[in-house]
PDB file of C-alpha atoms in Angstrom:
ATOM      1  CA  MET A   1       8.595  10.559 -24.174  1.00  0.00           C
ATOM      2  CA  MET A   2      11.613   8.288 -23.625  1.00  0.00           C
ATOM      3  CA  SER A   3      11.543   9.734 -20.040  1.00  0.00           C
ATOM      4  CA  TYR A   4       7.878   9.263 -19.538  1.00  0.00           C
ATOM      5  CA  ALA A   5       8.154   5.475 -20.590  1.00  0.00           C
ATOM      6  CA  ALA A   6      11.013   5.081 -18.173  1.00  0.00           C
ATOM      7  CA  GLY A   7       9.233   6.482 -15.210  1.00  0.00           C
ATOM      8  CA  LEU A   8       6.189   4.449 -15.864  1.00  0.00           C
ATOM      9  CA  GLY A   9       8.147   1.413 -16.319  1.00  0.00           C
ATOM     10  CA  THR A  10      10.149   2.186 -13.101  1.00  0.00           C
ATOM     11  CA  GLY A  11       7.000   3.096 -11.049  1.00  0.00           C
ATOM     12  CA  LEU A  12       5.190  -0.064 -11.977  1.00  0.00           C
ATOM     13  CA  SER A  13       8.241  -2.250 -11.145  1.00  0.00           C
ATOM     14  CA  LEU A  14       8.663  -0.813  -7.787  1.00  0.00           C
ATOM     15  CA  ILE A  15       4.970  -0.925  -6.711  1.00  0.00           C
ATOM     16  CA  VAL A  16       3.971  -4.470  -7.849  1.00  0.00           C
ATOM     17  CA  ALA A  17       5.502  -6.218  -5.070  1.00  0.00           C
ATOM     18  CA  ILE A  18       3.074  -7.235  -2.611  1.00  0.00           C
ATOM     19  CA  GLY A  19       3.278  -5.008   0.523  1.00  0.00           C
ATOM     20  CA  ALA A  20       1.176  -3.734   3.320  1.00  0.00           C
ATOM     21  CA  GLN A  21      -0.557  -1.367   1.357  1.00  0.00           C
ATOM     22  CA  ASN A  22      -1.041  -3.296  -1.637  1.00  0.00           C
ATOM     23  CA  ALA A  23      -2.688  -6.135   0.470  1.00  0.00           C
ATOM     24  CA  PHE A  24      -5.100  -3.576   1.979  1.00  0.00           C
ATOM     25  CA  VAL A  25      -6.069  -2.165  -1.338  1.00  0.00           C
ATOM     26  CA  LEU A  26      -6.614  -5.821  -2.659  1.00  0.00           C
ATOM     27  CA  LYS A  27      -9.177  -6.617   0.379  1.00  0.00           C
ATOM     28  CA  GLN A  28     -10.988  -3.383  -0.132  1.00  0.00           C
ATOM     29  CA  GLY A  29     -11.183  -4.483  -3.815  1.00  0.00           C
ATOM     30  CA  LEU A  30     -12.563  -7.894  -2.671  1.00  0.00           C
ATOM     31  CA  VAL A  31     -15.174  -6.495  -0.416  1.00  0.00           C
ATOM     32  CA  ARG A  32     -16.126  -3.685  -2.612  1.00  0.00           C
ATOM     33  CA  HIS A  33     -15.878  -1.240   0.214  1.00  0.00           C
ATOM     34  CA  HIS A  34     -14.829   2.461  -0.396  1.00  0.00           C
ATOM     35  CA  ILE A  35     -12.452   1.267  -3.253  1.00  0.00           C
ATOM     36  CA  PHE A  36     -12.653   4.199  -5.525  1.00  0.00           C
ATOM     37  CA  TRP A  37     -11.328   6.480  -2.426  1.00  0.00           C
ATOM     38  CA  VAL A  38      -8.653   3.703  -1.310  1.00  0.00           C
ATOM     39  CA  CYS A  39      -7.205   3.793  -4.718  1.00  0.00           C
ATOM     40  CA  LEU A  40      -7.300   7.328  -5.379  1.00  0.00           C
ATOM     41  CA  PHE A  41      -5.589   8.038  -1.868  1.00  0.00           C
ATOM     42  CA  CYS A  42      -2.969   5.573  -2.709  1.00  0.00           C
ATOM     43  CA  ALA A  43      -2.430   6.959  -6.087  1.00  0.00           C
ATOM     44  CA  LEU A  44      -2.325  10.543  -5.093  1.00  0.00           C
ATOM     45  CA  SER A  45       0.022   9.703  -2.028  1.00  0.00           C
ATOM     46  CA  ASP A  46       2.463   8.254  -4.268  1.00  0.00           C
ATOM     47  CA  ALA A  47       2.107  11.037  -6.566  1.00  0.00           C
ATOM     48  CA  LEU A  48       3.107  13.450  -3.758  1.00  0.00           C
ATOM     49  CA  LEU A  49       5.894  11.316  -2.751  1.00  0.00           C
ATOM     50  CA  ILE A  50       7.167  11.069  -6.287  1.00  0.00           C
ATOM     51  CA  LEU A  51       6.941  14.727  -6.560  1.00  0.00           C
ATOM     52  CA  LEU A  52       9.026  15.317  -3.340  1.00  0.00           C
ATOM     53  CA  GLY A  53      11.699  12.802  -4.628  1.00  0.00           C
ATOM     54  CA  VAL A  54      11.913  14.257  -7.894  1.00  0.00           C
ATOM     55  CA  ASN A  55      12.334  17.741  -6.259  1.00  0.00           C
ATOM     56  CA  GLY A  56      15.368  16.635  -4.307  1.00  0.00           C
ATOM     57  CA  MET A  57      13.515  15.046  -1.021  1.00  0.00           C
ATOM     58  CA  ALA A  58      15.932  12.230  -1.062  1.00  0.00           C
ATOM     59  CA  ALA A  59      18.672  14.560   0.049  1.00  0.00           C
ATOM     60  CA  ILE A  60      16.560  16.009   2.716  1.00  0.00           C
ATOM     61  CA  SER A  61      15.764  12.563   4.382  1.00  0.00           C
ATOM     62  CA  SER A  62      19.445  11.501   4.064  1.00  0.00           C
ATOM     63  CA  ALA A  63      20.305  14.592   6.304  1.00  0.00           C
ATOM     64  CA  ALA A  64      17.828  13.820   8.748  1.00  0.00           C
ATOM     65  CA  PRO A  65      18.133  10.210   9.475  1.00  0.00           C
ATOM     66  CA  LEU A  66      16.530  10.516  13.094  1.00  0.00           C
ATOM     67  CA  LEU A  67      13.092  11.415  10.903  1.00  0.00           C
ATOM     68  CA  VAL A  68      13.784   8.046   8.793  1.00  0.00           C
ATOM     69  CA  GLU A  69      14.424   6.053  12.126  1.00  0.00           C
ATOM     70  CA  GLY A  70      11.363   7.211  13.929  1.00  0.00           C
ATOM     71  CA  MET A  71       9.355   6.464  10.670  1.00  0.00           C
ATOM     72  CA  ARG A  72      11.009   2.741  10.737  1.00  0.00           C
ATOM     73  CA  TRP A  73       9.615   2.109  14.128  1.00  0.00           C
ATOM     74  CA  ALA A  74       6.395   3.595  13.938  1.00  0.00           C
ATOM     75  CA  GLY A  75       5.926   1.604  10.650  1.00  0.00           C
ATOM     76  CA  ALA A  76       6.763  -1.441  12.425  1.00  0.00           C
ATOM     77  CA  ALA A  77       4.563  -0.837  15.351  1.00  0.00           C
ATOM     78  CA  PHE A  78       1.577  -0.056  12.981  1.00  0.00           C
ATOM     79  CA  LEU A  79       2.097  -3.300  10.909  1.00  0.00           C
ATOM     80  CA  ILE A  80       2.380  -5.675  14.009  1.00  0.00           C
ATOM     81  CA  TRP A  81      -1.055  -3.995  14.995  1.00  0.00           C
ATOM     82  CA  TYR A  82      -2.567  -4.618  11.925  1.00  0.00           C
ATOM     83  CA  GLY A  83      -0.976  -7.912  11.298  1.00  0.00           C
ATOM     84  CA  ALA A  84      -2.441  -9.277  14.797  1.00  0.00           C
ATOM     85  CA  ARG A  85      -5.879  -7.580  13.812  1.00  0.00           C
ATOM     86  CA  SER A  86      -6.064  -9.924  10.605  1.00  0.00           C
ATOM     87  CA  PHE A  87      -5.029 -12.985  12.381  1.00  0.00           C
ATOM     88  CA  ARG A  88      -7.831 -12.167  14.891  1.00  0.00           C
ATOM     89  CA  ALA A  89     -10.394 -11.883  11.939  1.00  0.00           C
ATOM     90  CA  ALA A  90      -9.115 -15.114  10.865  1.00  0.00           C
ATOM     91  CA  TRP A  91      -9.511 -17.052  13.933  1.00  0.00           C
ATOM     92  CA  GLN A  92     -13.133 -15.515  14.594  1.00  0.00           C
ATOM     93  CA  GLY A  93     -14.305 -16.407  10.913  1.00  0.00           C
ATOM     94  CA  GLY A  94     -17.997 -15.972  10.186  1.00  0.00           C
ATOM     95  CA  GLY A  95     -19.674 -13.163   9.453  1.00  0.00           C
ATOM     96  CA  SER A  96     -16.791 -10.579  10.410  1.00  0.00           C
ATOM     97  CA  LEU A  97     -15.098 -12.016   7.123  1.00  0.00           C
ATOM     98  CA  ARG A  98     -17.873 -11.671   4.367  1.00  0.00           C
ATOM     99  CA  PRO A  99     -18.369  -8.284   2.462  1.00  0.00           C
ATOM    100  CA  GLU A 100     -21.216  -7.327   4.533  1.00  0.00           C
ATOM    101  CA  GLY A 101     -19.026  -7.415   7.755  1.00  0.00           C
ATOM    102  CA  GLN A 102     -16.693  -4.978   6.383  1.00  0.00           C
ATOM    103  CA  GLY A 103     -18.740  -2.002   7.036  1.00  0.00           C
ATOM    104  CA  ALA A 104     -15.865   0.742   8.347  1.00  0.00           C
ATOM    105  CA  SER A 105     -16.702   4.298   7.713  1.00  0.00           C
ATOM    106  CA  LEU A 106     -14.860   6.085   5.047  1.00  0.00           C
ATOM    107  CA  VAL A 107     -12.906   8.054   7.378  1.00  0.00           C
ATOM    108  CA  ARG A 108     -11.654   4.911   9.282  1.00  0.00           C
ATOM    109  CA  THR A 109     -10.728   3.243   6.013  1.00  0.00           C
ATOM    110  CA  LEU A 110      -8.706   6.363   4.927  1.00  0.00           C
ATOM    111  CA  GLY A 111      -7.095   6.334   8.313  1.00  0.00           C
ATOM    112  CA  LEU A 112      -5.847   2.726   8.014  1.00  0.00           C
ATOM    113  CA  VAL A 113      -4.616   3.191   4.425  1.00  0.00           C
ATOM    114  CA  ALA A 114      -3.081   6.274   5.354  1.00  0.00           C
ATOM    115  CA  ALA A 115      -1.169   4.711   8.089  1.00  0.00           C
ATOM    116  CA  LEU A 116      -0.104   1.883   5.924  1.00  0.00           C
ATOM    117  CA  THR A 117       1.151   4.373   3.289  1.00  0.00           C
ATOM    118  CA  TRP A 118       2.771   7.023   5.206  1.00  0.00           C
ATOM    119  CA  LEU A 119       4.146   5.198   8.372  1.00  0.00           C
ATOM    120  CA  ASN A 120       5.727   2.803   5.849  1.00  0.00           C
ATOM    121  CA  PRO A 121       9.589   3.315   5.003  1.00  0.00           C
ATOM    122  CA  HIS A 122       9.423   1.337   2.072  1.00  0.00           C
ATOM    123  CA  VAL A 123       6.890   3.612   0.506  1.00  0.00           C
ATOM    124  CA  TRP A 124       9.236   6.507   1.180  1.00  0.00           C
ATOM    125  CA  LEU A 125      12.334   4.402  -0.026  1.00  0.00           C
ATOM    126  CA  ASP A 126      10.521   3.478  -3.316  1.00  0.00           C
ATOM    127  CA  THR A 127       8.929   6.749  -4.152  1.00  0.00           C
ATOM    128  CA  VAL A 128      11.025   9.314  -2.757  1.00  0.00           C
ATOM    129  CA  VAL A 129      14.392   7.908  -2.727  1.00  0.00           C
ATOM    130  CA  LEU A 130      14.676   5.569  -5.432  1.00  0.00           C
ATOM    131  CA  VAL A 131      12.415   7.339  -8.028  1.00  0.00           C
ATOM    132  CA  GLY A 132      14.022  10.632  -7.317  1.00  0.00           C
ATOM    133  CA  ALA A 133      17.405   9.316  -7.522  1.00  0.00           C
ATOM    134  CA  ILE A 134      16.624   7.496 -10.920  1.00  0.00           C
ATOM    135  CA  SER A 135      14.732  10.623 -12.160  1.00  0.00           C
ATOM    136  CA  ALA A 136      17.879  12.642 -11.949  1.00  0.00           C
ATOM    137  CA  GLN A 137      19.524  10.524 -14.271  1.00  0.00           C
ATOM    138  CA  TRP A 138      17.163  11.421 -17.265  1.00  0.00           C
ATOM    139  CA  PRO A 139      17.079  14.530 -19.206  1.00  0.00           C
ATOM    140  CA  GLN A 140      13.572  15.379 -18.388  1.00  0.00           C
ATOM    141  CA  PRO A 141      13.304  14.462 -14.444  1.00  0.00           C
ATOM    142  CA  ALA A 142       9.837  15.962 -14.320  1.00  0.00           C
ATOM    143  CA  VAL A 143       8.525  13.815 -17.302  1.00  0.00           C
ATOM    144  CA  PHE A 144      10.041  10.909 -15.724  1.00  0.00           C
ATOM    145  CA  GLY A 145       7.997  11.638 -12.486  1.00  0.00           C
ATOM    146  CA  ALA A 146       5.114  11.842 -14.338  1.00  0.00           C
ATOM    147  CA  GLY A 147       5.393   8.735 -15.720  1.00  0.00           C
ATOM    148  CA  ALA A 148       6.133   7.077 -12.448  1.00  0.00           C
ATOM    149  CA  MET A 149       2.863   8.913 -11.195  1.00  0.00           C
ATOM    150  CA  THR A 150       0.949   7.211 -13.899  1.00  0.00           C
ATOM    151  CA  GLY A 151       2.224   3.756 -13.048  1.00  0.00           C
ATOM    152  CA  SER A 152       0.934   4.221  -9.563  1.00  0.00           C
ATOM    153  CA  PHE A 153      -2.537   5.293 -10.711  1.00  0.00           C
ATOM    154  CA  LEU A 154      -2.684   2.499 -13.358  1.00  0.00           C
ATOM    155  CA  PHE A 155      -1.718  -0.138 -10.864  1.00  0.00           C
ATOM    156  CA  PHE A 156      -3.758   0.853  -7.621  1.00  0.00           C
ATOM    157  CA  PHE A 157      -6.947   1.341  -9.893  1.00  0.00           C
ATOM    158  CA  SER A 158      -6.213  -1.950 -11.319  1.00  0.00           C
ATOM    159  CA  LEU A 159      -5.598  -3.820  -8.301  1.00  0.00           C
ATOM    160  CA  GLY A 160      -8.657  -2.507  -6.490  1.00  0.00           C
ATOM    161  CA  TYR A 161     -11.032  -2.913  -9.318  1.00  0.00           C
ATOM    162  CA  GLY A 162      -9.360  -5.986 -10.569  1.00  0.00           C
ATOM    163  CA  ALA A 163      -9.916  -7.824  -7.407  1.00  0.00           C
ATOM    164  CA  ARG A 164     -13.572  -8.218  -8.339  1.00  0.00           C
ATOM    165  CA  LEU A 165     -12.516 -11.175 -10.902  1.00  0.00           C
ATOM    166  CA  LEU A 166     -11.412 -13.108  -7.665  1.00  0.00           C
ATOM    167  CA  ALA A 167     -14.941 -12.630  -5.920  1.00  0.00           C
ATOM    168  CA  PRO A 168     -16.261 -15.992  -6.841  1.00  0.00           C
ATOM    169  CA  VAL A 169     -13.445 -17.354  -4.943  1.00  0.00           C
ATOM    170  CA  PHE A 170     -14.143 -15.365  -2.057  1.00  0.00           C
ATOM    171  CA  ALA A 171     -17.547 -16.222  -1.847  1.00  0.00           C
ATOM    172  CA  ARG A 172     -16.579 -18.751   0.887  1.00  0.00           C
ATOM    173  CA  PRO A 173     -15.720 -17.839   4.312  1.00  0.00           C
ATOM    174  CA  ARG A 174     -12.615 -20.313   4.302  1.00  0.00           C
ATOM    175  CA  ALA A 175     -11.196 -18.366   1.531  1.00  0.00           C
ATOM    176  CA  TRP A 176     -11.365 -15.079   3.660  1.00  0.00           C
ATOM    177  CA  GLN A 177      -9.863 -16.742   6.684  1.00  0.00           C
ATOM    178  CA  VAL A 178      -6.797 -17.433   4.122  1.00  0.00           C
ATOM    179  CA  LEU A 179      -6.703 -14.048   2.769  1.00  0.00           C
ATOM    180  CA  GLU A 180      -6.721 -12.898   6.630  1.00  0.00           C
ATOM    181  CA  ILE A 181      -3.885 -15.340   7.473  1.00  0.00           C
ATOM    182  CA  LEU A 182      -2.008 -14.094   4.294  1.00  0.00           C
ATOM    183  CA  VAL A 183      -2.202 -10.446   4.931  1.00  0.00           C
ATOM    184  CA  GLY A 184      -1.253 -11.078   8.663  1.00  0.00           C
ATOM    185  CA  ILE A 185       2.124 -12.857   7.218  1.00  0.00           C
ATOM    186  CA  VAL A 186       2.728 -10.039   5.027  1.00  0.00           C
ATOM    187  CA  MET A 187       2.235  -7.633   7.732  1.00  0.00           C
ATOM    188  CA  TRP A 188       4.520  -9.173  10.215  1.00  0.00           C
ATOM    189  CA  THR A 189       7.242  -9.940   7.838  1.00  0.00           C
ATOM    190  CA  ILE A 190       7.403  -6.335   6.767  1.00  0.00           C
ATOM    191  CA  ALA A 191       7.520  -5.293  10.321  1.00  0.00           C
ATOM    192  CA  LEU A 192      10.270  -7.842  11.146  1.00  0.00           C
ATOM    193  CA  LYS A 193      12.400  -6.356   8.222  1.00  0.00           C
ATOM    194  CA  LEU A 194      11.842  -3.030   9.197  1.00  0.00           C
ATOM    195  CA  VAL A 195      13.342  -3.809  12.913  1.00  0.00           C
ATOM    196  CA  ALA A 196      15.943  -6.062  11.304  1.00  0.00           C
ATOM    197  CA  ASP A 197      17.164  -3.604   8.720  1.00  0.00           C
TER     198      ASP A 197
END
């Protein structure tokens, strides 16, 4: 039970920081578009990466630095593109920022969240490397990993569906413009950090 609680706490503390993936889930929750599938995809992706970490993937990634380097540059390029897209949406304003303007197909939406998840080295660092390394310090690493996975499910579904509480604020087009600008800043900041590291 101690290993599970420690894993839950560790998972929640690592995932709660605002990042590209979380900003996307928040936005999808606000527009109420494919939110269940976005939350499920993010939580299952985290669960898979945590499973890899707990089962020793951290050692493999340290043995293949070129893989990590390629992920870093691909992730930075994607974040720059996504940030530019958010800035353009903020500039255009109007209908493209209202919920009814967010009509991307499920496949396209999941493609975006997949890129934000799997091309983001910070996601790999948090789930595979950090959770994997910390789990090895507990007597039941698999139970620790299960706790961390539970934390991911709790966080993503709370963020996605909890965003509805902010819906009255985002009834105004200006609020959507501010959100798009903030998302763009987050994306470009993370990209800059990836390139600078």
